[in-house]
Short mmCIF file of C-alpha atoms and ligand atoms in Angstrom, two decimals:
data_model
loop_
_atom_site.label_atom_id
_atom_site.label_comp_id
_atom_site.label_asym_id
_atom_site.label_seq_id
_atom_site.Cartn_x
_atom_site.Cartn_y
_atom_site.Cartn_z
CA ALA A 8 0.04 -0.19 0.13
CA GLY A 9 2.92 2.12 0.34
CA LEU A 10 1.26 3.97 3.21
CA GLU A 11 3.40 1.80 5.92
CA ALA A 12 5.24 3.44 8.43
CA GLY A 13 8.68 4.75 6.87
CA GLY A 14 7.12 4.40 3.51
CA THR A 15 7.91 0.55 2.61
CA ASP A 16 6.85 -2.90 3.42
CA ASN A 17 9.83 -4.06 1.45
CA ILE A 18 12.04 -5.42 4.09
CA ILE A 19 14.89 -5.36 1.46
CA LEU A 20 14.83 -1.93 2.05
CA CYS A 21 14.62 -1.69 5.79
CA THR A 22 18.29 -1.50 6.08
CA ASP A 23 21.27 0.85 6.42
CA SER A 24 22.44 1.80 3.17
CA TYR A 25 25.99 0.38 3.54
CA LYS A 26 24.71 -3.26 4.41
CA VAL A 27 23.52 -3.30 0.75
CA THR A 28 27.19 -3.72 0.31
CA HIS A 29 28.36 -5.99 2.31
CA HIS A 30 28.17 -9.37 0.92
CA LYS A 31 30.86 -8.44 -1.49
CA GLN A 32 32.91 -7.60 1.75
CA TYR A 33 33.34 -10.38 3.67
CA PRO A 34 36.26 -13.16 3.33
CA PRO A 35 35.78 -15.56 0.43
CA ASN A 36 34.17 -18.83 1.24
CA THR A 37 32.03 -17.42 4.22
CA THR A 38 29.42 -20.06 5.14
CA ASN A 39 28.27 -18.67 8.26
CA VAL A 40 27.85 -15.47 10.36
CA SER A 41 26.40 -15.48 13.67
CA SER A 42 25.78 -12.78 15.98
CA TYR A 43 24.06 -11.45 18.75
CA PHE A 44 22.32 -8.64 20.81
CA GLU A 45 23.29 -7.31 24.33
CA SER A 46 22.85 -4.58 26.61
CA ARG A 47 26.64 -3.59 27.41
CA GLY A 48 25.16 -1.57 30.27
CA GLY A 49 24.03 2.08 30.83
CA LYS A 50 21.05 3.30 33.42
CA PHE A 51 19.93 0.21 34.85
CA PRO A 52 22.02 -3.11 35.67
CA GLU A 53 19.23 -5.26 34.27
CA VAL A 54 16.85 -5.38 31.73
CA CYS A 55 13.29 -6.26 30.72
CA PHE A 56 13.72 -8.08 27.29
CA PHE A 57 10.67 -7.17 25.53
CA GLY A 58 9.29 -6.57 22.04
CA LEU A 59 11.43 -9.15 19.41
CA GLN A 60 8.37 -10.63 18.88
CA TYR A 61 6.68 -7.53 17.44
CA ILE A 62 9.65 -7.04 14.85
CA ILE A 63 9.65 -10.95 13.88
CA LYS A 64 5.97 -10.90 13.28
CA ARG A 65 5.88 -7.53 11.57
CA TRP A 66 8.77 -7.91 9.25
CA LEU A 67 10.51 -11.62 9.33
CA CYS A 68 7.54 -14.10 8.97
CA GLY A 69 6.27 -15.58 6.03
CA PRO A 70 7.29 -15.62 2.26
CA VAL A 71 8.41 -11.82 2.59
CA VAL A 72 11.18 -11.56 -0.37
CA THR A 73 8.95 -11.57 -3.74
CA LYS A 74 9.94 -10.78 -7.29
CA GLU A 75 8.52 -7.44 -7.27
CA LYS A 76 10.61 -6.56 -4.02
CA ILE A 77 13.62 -7.36 -5.26
CA ALA A 78 12.84 -5.36 -8.25
CA GLU A 79 11.83 -2.53 -6.62
CA ALA A 80 14.90 -2.84 -4.25
CA LYS A 81 17.08 -3.03 -7.31
CA GLU A 82 15.80 0.17 -8.87
CA VAL A 83 15.99 2.05 -5.53
CA TYR A 84 19.64 1.03 -4.82
CA ASN A 85 20.75 1.58 -8.11
CA LEU A 86 19.61 5.22 -8.06
CA HIS A 87 20.86 5.25 -4.42
CA PHE A 88 24.35 4.42 -5.10
CA GLY A 89 24.72 5.50 -8.65
CA GLN A 90 26.24 1.76 -9.33
CA ASP A 91 25.19 -1.76 -9.11
CA VAL A 92 25.96 -3.04 -5.77
CA PHE A 93 22.87 -4.74 -5.21
CA ASN A 94 22.97 -8.45 -4.29
CA GLU A 95 20.25 -9.23 -6.80
CA GLU A 96 21.39 -12.82 -6.98
CA GLY A 97 21.23 -13.48 -3.53
CA TRP A 98 17.92 -12.25 -3.28
CA ASN A 99 16.94 -14.37 -6.10
CA TYR A 100 18.59 -17.23 -4.58
CA ILE A 101 16.07 -16.94 -1.44
CA LEU A 102 13.43 -16.58 -3.71
CA GLU A 103 14.19 -19.50 -5.68
CA LYS A 104 15.49 -21.85 -3.48
CA HIS A 105 13.45 -21.08 -0.10
CA GLY A 106 10.43 -19.55 -1.40
CA GLY A 107 10.90 -16.10 -0.46
CA TYR A 108 11.31 -17.09 3.51
CA LEU A 109 14.22 -16.08 5.27
CA PRO A 110 17.02 -18.80 5.86
CA MET A 111 17.77 -17.23 9.17
CA ARG A 112 17.28 -18.60 13.04
CA ILE A 113 16.96 -16.39 16.08
CA LYS A 114 17.50 -17.64 19.30
CA ALA A 115 16.44 -15.49 22.21
CA VAL A 116 15.58 -15.08 25.90
CA PRO A 117 11.74 -15.64 26.49
CA GLU A 118 10.10 -12.06 26.34
CA GLY A 119 9.54 -10.26 29.88
CA SER A 120 12.54 -11.89 31.06
CA ILE A 121 14.88 -9.90 33.67
CA VAL A 122 18.41 -10.22 32.63
CA PRO A 123 21.28 -8.50 33.99
CA VAL A 124 23.49 -6.43 31.27
CA LYS A 125 26.45 -7.75 29.21
CA ASN A 126 24.63 -11.18 28.57
CA VAL A 127 23.45 -12.42 25.41
CA LEU A 128 20.11 -11.33 24.78
CA PHE A 129 19.49 -12.98 21.26
CA THR A 130 21.63 -14.93 18.81
CA VAL A 131 21.18 -14.49 15.07
CA GLU A 132 22.41 -16.82 12.08
CA ASN A 133 22.01 -17.91 8.58
CA THR A 134 20.76 -21.50 7.92
CA ASP A 135 22.07 -21.82 4.52
CA PRO A 136 25.43 -21.35 3.60
CA LYS A 137 25.12 -19.54 0.77
CA CYS A 138 23.22 -16.94 2.83
CA PHE A 139 26.04 -16.27 5.15
CA TRP A 140 25.35 -11.73 4.41
CA LEU A 141 21.77 -12.42 5.31
CA THR A 142 22.32 -12.10 9.28
CA ASN A 143 24.03 -8.93 9.34
CA TYR A 144 21.31 -7.25 7.03
CA PHE A 145 18.84 -7.56 9.48
CA GLU A 146 20.74 -5.86 12.21
CA THR A 147 19.26 -2.87 11.62
CA LEU A 148 15.47 -4.03 12.25
CA LEU A 149 16.23 -6.46 14.99
CA VAL A 150 18.22 -3.60 17.07
CA GLN A 151 15.24 -1.52 17.35
CA VAL A 152 14.48 -3.76 19.86
CA TRP A 153 16.25 -1.64 22.15
CA TYR A 154 13.15 0.96 22.41
CA PRO A 155 10.43 -1.47 23.68
CA MET A 156 12.98 -3.74 25.96
CA THR A 157 14.45 0.13 27.28
CA VAL A 158 10.75 1.48 27.76
CA ALA A 159 9.74 -1.94 29.82
CA THR A 160 13.24 -1.40 31.73
CA ASN A 161 12.65 1.89 32.85
CA SER A 162 8.81 1.34 33.32
CA ARG A 163 9.58 -1.76 35.76
CA ALA A 164 12.18 0.41 37.55
CA GLN A 165 9.66 2.77 38.41
CA LYS A 166 7.39 0.02 39.37
CA GLU A 167 10.11 -1.11 42.23
CA ILE A 168 9.94 2.29 43.27
CA ILE A 169 6.31 2.25 43.71
CA ALA A 170 6.17 -1.02 45.14
CA LYS A 171 8.64 0.05 47.95
CA TYR A 172 6.62 2.99 49.12
CA LEU A 173 3.44 1.17 48.71
CA ASP A 174 4.70 -1.67 50.82
CA GLU A 175 5.86 0.79 53.26
CA THR A 176 2.95 2.93 53.72
CA SER A 177 0.23 0.94 52.62
CA ASP A 178 -1.95 -2.03 53.48
CA SER A 179 -2.22 -3.41 50.18
CA MET A 180 -0.18 -3.95 46.87
CA ALA A 181 -3.47 -4.89 44.89
CA LEU A 182 -3.71 -1.15 43.10
CA LEU A 183 -0.09 -1.16 42.15
CA PRO A 184 -0.92 -2.37 38.20
CA TYR A 185 -2.90 1.14 38.31
CA LYS A 186 -0.42 3.57 39.76
CA LEU A 187 1.97 4.63 36.89
CA HIS A 188 -0.75 5.35 33.97
CA ASP A 189 0.87 5.96 30.34
CA PHE A 190 -0.05 9.41 29.06
CA GLY A 191 3.06 9.40 26.27
CA PHE A 192 0.80 8.82 22.83
CA ARG A 193 1.43 12.13 21.36
CA GLY A 194 4.64 12.51 23.06
CA THR A 195 5.84 9.76 21.10
CA SER A 196 7.36 10.00 17.23
CA SER A 197 4.78 8.13 15.73
CA VAL A 198 1.52 6.05 16.16
CA GLU A 199 3.81 2.98 15.67
CA SER A 200 6.38 4.20 18.48
CA ALA A 201 3.17 4.70 20.66
CA GLY A 202 2.24 1.29 19.76
CA ILE A 203 5.50 -0.47 20.94
CA GLY A 204 6.30 1.82 23.73
CA GLY A 205 2.86 1.48 24.93
CA ALA A 206 2.65 -2.05 24.82
CA ALA A 207 6.06 -2.03 26.62
CA HIS A 208 5.15 -0.16 29.59
CA LEU A 209 1.66 -2.58 29.89
CA VAL A 210 4.09 -5.62 30.54
CA ASN A 211 4.36 -4.03 33.99
CA PHE A 212 0.99 -1.93 34.65
CA ARG A 213 -2.55 -1.84 33.42
CA GLY A 214 -3.10 2.05 33.55
CA THR A 215 -2.64 3.39 30.32
CA ASP A 216 -4.48 6.22 27.97
CA THR A 217 -1.87 5.05 24.68
CA ILE A 218 -4.55 3.16 22.72
CA ALA A 219 -1.93 2.20 20.33
CA GLY A 220 -0.20 0.14 22.88
CA ILE A 221 -3.75 -1.66 23.47
CA MET A 222 -3.67 -2.22 19.84
CA MET A 223 -0.10 -3.60 19.61
CA ALA A 224 -0.82 -6.44 22.57
CA ARG A 225 -4.19 -7.27 20.72
CA LYS A 226 -2.64 -8.03 17.50
CA TYR A 227 1.20 -9.21 18.21
CA TYR A 228 0.72 -10.38 21.97
CA ASN A 229 -2.57 -12.14 21.69
CA CYS A 230 -3.80 -9.97 24.39
CA LYS A 231 -7.84 -8.87 24.01
CA MET A 232 -7.52 -6.01 26.77
CA ALA A 233 -3.96 -5.21 28.17
CA GLY A 234 -5.19 -2.35 30.52
CA GLU A 235 -7.70 0.20 31.18
CA SER A 236 -8.25 3.76 31.96
CA ILE A 237 -11.05 6.04 33.29
CA PRO A 238 -13.16 9.38 32.34
CA ALA A 239 -11.24 12.56 32.63
CA ALA A 240 -11.45 16.00 32.00
CA GLU A 241 -8.95 17.96 29.96
CA HIS A 242 -8.02 21.67 30.26
CA SER A 243 -10.58 22.20 27.13
CA THR A 244 -13.68 20.57 28.74
CA ILE A 245 -13.11 22.95 31.91
CA THR A 246 -12.23 25.99 30.58
CA THR A 247 -14.94 26.47 28.11
CA TRP A 248 -17.33 26.95 31.10
CA GLY A 249 -15.04 30.01 31.43
CA SER A 250 -12.93 30.95 34.49
CA THR A 251 -16.29 31.67 36.68
CA GLY A 252 -17.70 28.44 35.30
CA GLU A 253 -15.35 26.06 36.92
CA VAL A 254 -17.77 24.77 39.67
CA GLU A 255 -20.31 23.72 37.08
CA ALA A 256 -17.51 22.09 34.89
CA PHE A 257 -16.59 19.93 37.73
CA ARG A 258 -20.32 19.20 39.10
CA ASN A 259 -20.78 18.29 35.51
CA MET A 260 -17.88 16.07 35.51
CA ILE A 261 -18.84 13.97 38.82
CA GLU A 262 -22.89 14.14 37.78
CA THR A 263 -22.10 12.59 34.41
CA PHE A 264 -19.80 9.40 35.37
CA PRO A 265 -20.84 8.23 38.51
CA ASN A 266 -20.22 4.73 38.30
CA GLY A 267 -16.65 4.42 39.14
CA PRO A 268 -13.40 6.63 39.02
CA VAL A 269 -13.45 10.17 37.62
CA ALA A 270 -10.46 12.35 36.99
CA CYS A 271 -10.99 15.87 36.93
CA VAL A 272 -7.56 18.35 36.13
CA SER A 273 -8.30 21.18 38.91
CA ASP A 274 -5.24 23.65 37.92
CA SER A 275 -6.80 25.60 35.37
CA TYR A 276 -6.88 28.74 37.67
CA ASN A 277 -6.20 27.88 41.28
CA ILE A 278 -5.62 24.38 42.07
CA TRP A 279 -5.70 25.51 45.97
CA GLU A 280 -9.19 27.43 45.81
CA ALA A 281 -10.48 24.32 43.58
CA CYS A 282 -9.63 21.79 46.36
CA GLU A 283 -10.78 24.18 49.59
CA LYS A 284 -13.90 26.00 48.24
CA VAL A 285 -15.18 23.84 45.06
CA TRP A 286 -14.28 19.81 45.99
CA GLY A 287 -13.89 20.31 49.73
CA GLY A 288 -16.90 23.04 49.92
CA GLU A 289 -19.66 23.71 47.22
CA LEU A 290 -19.19 20.31 45.88
CA LYS A 291 -18.30 18.27 48.58
CA SER A 292 -21.75 16.33 49.61
CA LEU A 293 -21.89 15.53 45.82
CA VAL A 294 -18.11 14.10 46.33
CA MET A 295 -18.98 12.07 49.31
CA LYS A 296 -21.72 10.52 47.94
CA ARG A 297 -19.34 8.66 45.62
CA THR A 298 -19.28 5.14 46.55
CA LYS A 299 -18.83 3.55 42.89
CA GLY A 300 -15.20 5.14 42.27
CA PRO A 301 -13.43 8.11 43.70
CA LEU A 302 -13.16 11.62 42.39
CA VAL A 303 -9.68 11.94 41.33
CA VAL A 304 -8.36 15.30 41.70
CA ARG A 305 -5.44 16.15 39.05
CA PRO A 306 -3.04 19.13 39.75
CA ASP A 307 -1.03 19.49 36.64
CA SER A 308 1.97 22.31 37.14
CA GLY A 309 3.95 23.58 40.13
CA ASP A 310 6.62 21.73 41.69
CA PRO A 311 5.27 18.04 42.25
CA PRO A 312 6.40 17.12 45.62
CA GLU A 313 5.17 20.30 46.98
CA VAL A 314 2.14 20.34 45.11
CA VAL A 315 1.17 17.01 45.97
CA VAL A 316 1.50 16.92 49.76
CA LYS A 317 -0.26 20.59 49.47
CA VAL A 318 -3.47 19.11 47.68
CA LEU A 319 -3.56 15.82 50.07
CA ALA A 320 -3.40 18.40 52.96
CA ILE A 321 -6.31 20.27 51.92
CA LEU A 322 -8.48 17.36 50.85
CA GLY A 323 -7.61 15.67 53.98
CA ASP A 324 -8.59 18.49 56.27
CA LYS A 325 -12.10 18.70 54.26
CA PHE A 326 -12.82 15.34 53.54
CA GLY A 327 -11.34 13.55 56.72
CA THR A 328 -8.70 10.71 56.91
CA THR A 329 -7.96 7.68 58.52
CA THR A 330 -4.82 5.96 59.69
CA ASN A 331 -3.90 2.52 58.17
CA LYS A 332 -2.44 -0.52 59.56
CA LYS A 333 1.18 1.10 58.77
CA GLY A 334 0.65 4.35 60.50
CA TYR A 335 0.05 6.22 57.37
CA LYS A 336 -2.50 8.84 56.38
CA LEU A 337 -5.41 7.74 53.88
CA LEU A 338 -8.19 10.00 52.39
CA SER A 339 -11.76 9.00 52.61
CA PRO A 340 -12.46 6.41 49.86
CA CYS A 341 -14.51 9.21 47.87
CA ILE A 342 -11.20 11.23 46.68
CA ARG A 343 -7.88 10.48 45.65
CA VAL A 344 -4.98 12.44 43.56
CA ILE A 345 -3.08 11.65 40.23
CA GLN A 346 0.14 13.47 39.26
CA GLY A 347 0.54 13.40 35.77
CA ASP A 348 3.02 16.17 35.31
CA GLY A 349 6.77 15.72 35.32
CA ILE A 350 6.77 12.40 36.28
CA SER A 351 10.16 10.17 35.72
CA TYR A 352 12.10 7.30 37.07
CA GLU A 353 14.10 10.36 38.61
CA SER A 354 11.52 12.54 40.18
CA LEU A 355 8.53 9.96 41.46
CA GLY A 356 10.68 8.85 44.44
CA LYS A 357 11.26 12.61 45.55
CA ILE A 358 7.14 12.81 45.68
CA LEU A 359 6.69 9.45 47.58
CA GLU A 360 9.19 10.63 49.93
CA ASN A 361 7.89 13.67 50.84
CA MET A 362 4.36 12.10 51.01
CA LYS A 363 5.90 9.65 53.56
CA LYS A 364 7.67 12.34 55.44
CA ASN A 365 3.99 14.06 55.84
CA ASN A 366 2.46 10.66 56.82
CA TRP A 367 0.50 10.16 53.81
CA SER A 368 -0.06 6.59 52.58
CA THR A 369 0.96 5.88 48.87
CA ASP A 370 -2.58 4.71 48.38
CA ASN A 371 -3.83 8.54 48.06
CA LEU A 372 -1.68 8.79 44.66
CA THR A 373 -1.34 7.88 41.30
CA PHE A 374 0.97 8.66 38.74
CA GLY A 375 0.55 9.57 34.95
CA SER A 376 3.99 9.76 32.99
CA GLY A 377 4.17 10.60 29.39
CA GLY A 378 7.47 11.84 27.42
CA ALA A 379 9.66 10.21 29.90
CA LEU A 380 8.01 7.17 29.93
CA LEU A 381 7.94 6.57 26.03
CA GLN A 382 10.32 8.80 24.58
CA ARG A 383 12.77 10.29 26.38
CA LEU A 384 15.06 7.23 25.90
CA ASP A 385 17.34 6.23 23.31
CA ARG A 386 19.76 3.05 22.05
CA ASP A 387 22.56 4.00 24.47
CA THR A 388 20.40 4.16 27.71
CA GLN A 389 20.86 0.48 27.89
CA LYS A 390 23.89 0.37 25.42
CA CYS A 391 22.35 -1.87 22.84
CA ALA A 392 24.47 -3.65 20.92
CA PHE A 393 24.60 -6.33 17.77
CA LYS A 394 27.83 -7.88 16.57
CA CYS A 395 29.31 -10.83 15.13
CA SER A 396 30.64 -13.32 17.39
CA TYR A 397 31.77 -16.40 15.04
CA ALA A 398 31.69 -17.15 11.36
CA ILE A 399 32.75 -20.42 9.07
CA VAL A 400 35.21 -19.37 6.79
CA ASN A 401 36.59 -22.12 4.24
CA GLY A 402 35.04 -24.89 6.46
CA LYS A 403 36.50 -23.27 9.53
CA GLY A 404 34.62 -21.96 12.62
CA VAL A 405 36.55 -19.04 13.75
CA ASP A 406 35.71 -16.94 16.92
CA VAL A 407 35.18 -13.16 15.87
CA PHE A 408 35.48 -10.00 18.02
CA LYS A 409 36.28 -6.63 18.61
CA GLU A 410 38.34 -5.29 21.34
CA PRO A 411 38.98 -1.45 20.38
CA ILE A 412 42.18 0.06 22.49
CA THR A 413 40.06 3.19 22.52
CA ASP A 414 37.45 1.90 24.47
CA LEU A 415 37.36 -1.74 25.89
CA GLY A 416 33.65 -1.18 26.88
CA LYS A 417 32.89 -1.97 23.41
CA LYS A 418 34.90 -5.01 23.66
CA SER A 419 32.21 -7.75 22.00
CA LYS A 420 31.78 -11.84 23.06
CA LYS A 421 33.51 -14.44 21.09
CA GLY A 422 32.42 -17.55 19.62
CA LYS A 423 29.38 -19.28 19.63
CA LEU A 424 26.97 -17.72 22.75
CA THR A 425 24.72 -19.94 25.16
CA LEU A 426 23.09 -18.23 28.05
CA GLU A 427 22.54 -20.32 31.25
CA LEU A 428 20.60 -19.67 34.08
CA GLU A 429 21.84 -21.91 37.42
CA ASP A 430 20.00 -20.98 40.87
CA GLY A 431 18.23 -17.31 39.33
CA LYS A 432 21.78 -16.25 38.01
CA TYR A 433 22.12 -15.63 34.39
CA THR A 434 25.76 -16.78 32.67
CA THR A 435 26.70 -16.31 29.08
CA VAL A 436 29.00 -18.75 27.78
CA GLN A 437 31.50 -17.96 25.09
CA GLN A 438 33.13 -19.88 22.25
CA GLY A 439 30.75 -22.72 22.46
CA LYS A 440 31.93 -23.98 25.62
CA GLY A 441 28.18 -23.71 26.78
CA VAL A 442 26.09 -26.93 27.23
CA PRO A 443 23.64 -27.16 24.89
CA LYS A 444 20.71 -28.40 26.91
CA LYS A 445 21.53 -25.56 29.36
CA ASP A 446 20.87 -22.69 27.14
CA VAL A 447 17.88 -20.67 27.94
CA LEU A 448 17.93 -19.08 24.57
CA GLU A 449 14.76 -20.67 22.59
CA THR A 450 14.98 -20.38 18.84
CA VAL A 451 12.01 -18.22 18.09
CA PHE A 452 12.35 -17.70 14.31
CA GLU A 453 13.46 -20.22 11.90
CA ASN A 454 13.27 -20.25 8.02
CA GLY A 455 10.89 -17.55 7.97
CA LYS A 456 8.45 -18.97 10.59
CA LEU A 457 7.55 -18.12 14.14
CA LEU A 458 8.41 -21.19 16.48
CA LYS A 459 7.64 -19.13 19.98
CA ASP A 460 4.43 -16.92 20.44
CA TYR A 461 4.81 -15.55 23.76
CA SER A 462 1.21 -14.54 25.84
CA PHE A 463 1.17 -11.45 27.34
CA GLU A 464 0.33 -13.04 30.42
CA ASP A 465 3.27 -15.42 30.42
CA ILE A 466 5.49 -12.20 29.77
CA ARG A 467 4.04 -9.90 32.57
CA LYS A 468 4.77 -13.27 35.09
CA ASN A 469 8.43 -13.36 33.58
CA ALA A 470 8.46 -9.57 34.32
CA GLU A 471 6.88 -9.22 37.66
CA ILE A 472 9.16 -7.60 40.34
CA ALA A 473 10.42 -9.20 43.47
CA LEU A 474 8.75 -7.51 45.85
CA VAL A 475 5.35 -8.63 44.17
CA LYS A 476 6.54 -12.19 43.32
CA ASN A 477 7.50 -12.66 47.07
CA GLN A 478 3.77 -11.53 48.22
CA LYS A 479 2.38 -14.07 45.90
CA ASN A 480 4.42 -16.85 46.97
CA SER A 481 3.94 -16.09 50.71
O1 AOY B 504 -3.50 14.29 30.69
C1 AOY B 504 -3.16 13.69 30.07
O2 AOY B 504 -2.40 13.97 28.93
C2 AOY B 504 -2.11 12.72 27.85
C3 AOY B 504 -2.77 11.73 27.81
C4 AOY B 504 -3.94 11.33 28.51
C5 AOY B 504 -4.29 12.26 29.87
C6 AOY B 504 -4.84 12.20 30.96
N1 AOY B 504 -5.51 11.33 31.14
C7 AOY B 504 -6.05 10.57 32.43
C8 AOY B 504 -6.47 9.07 32.43
C9 AOY B 504 -6.74 9.05 33.72
C10 AOY B 504 -7.04 9.80 34.73
C11 AOY B 504 -6.44 11.10 34.40
C12 AOY B 504 -6.13 11.18 33.61
#
């Protein structure tokens, strides 16, 4: 259709230009190239592996090489290079010999797995000796797994922080899956990115406004409904009532949505007066009557740690509080707060700590996060790299590696790699020294077919944080 993201559905064109010339650069009689993907380190010491299944299903499965795509690629690359470097023979071979199915094998750690950095996360190799050049042709697409993996990792790290405070200040962890709501759709670089990143957040949480993420989980992870949201105002639905009409706008919200939580952004003019005189004043009796779901007051400006605690203080004064078993204050069940401005891994701990200092339970608050959750990340956040570690040249296996004297942090792994898991600890075994049956890398793709189709439920189980896993066992 040509309307696809990036203007093409032709996988021969889904690569970096220089890779089109690489089939001529390997040693003569190369028959195998084996490469791997890892996080070399970065912001977090372990990663939540997620998103490879999408890339495989979206781009690699089935007879993806066709006569038409070869012709199109030939035309494009001849124009792009101004010379004939395109491997027409190689692609025709895949079409004729393999019916357009990619003669390639991908072995990966199960989706949702939590793996310390500097471990092999997946390997790629050609399955037909004539197609040695294919392995690294797909680096470009496969390395894009950095995005869902890094979103899932960063989102999960926030879950650990919230869980810690919830455990310390609340009597129940039940609402943890709703404590970080995805506000990020508009702040992502495309609808496709929103879908990929939105799904990655849903590995750890259920609260989202990023519908593209819901749809991604439905289409690529067999999950009918991966998350929920609630009726909520935005500034326009409040400010169109006029600055003197805010109370009527608020009244409309709580009368229109009586059957469950409803969120109302309350900082259009004066959040303090909105809490004191409207929610806690003129509309107080209406709020108190809410038994099927709280009114959720939403500040959206000011310094988050201060604003949250001041809003809680006003609402606590107006609606009363109870003290839970952990000795922390809890607002009346008819009212809660959501903070969706300025939330990130770096900032949410400060807010929760300030709440705790003022004796407020984490139960009272939910977070929303947008740009920091889905966009303010890059491939370097977790130093994601794809490198060749093994090849067969002239029938002989060779361990392949780089070891730059200018940055030993970029040193790559050597030989055939396997990933072993012993007593909960991962070890990457190099140079083919691993025990094949101990390898936890699963063959997820082979010769154009998906061999493992992970369910979102299983992925969520794999990714569950320790604090919750331990509680479930207890
Ligand atoms: O502010 C926003 O920016 C952009 C995305 C959605 C959004 C708010 N949504 C919401 C959902 C549930 C409770 C409260 C608010």
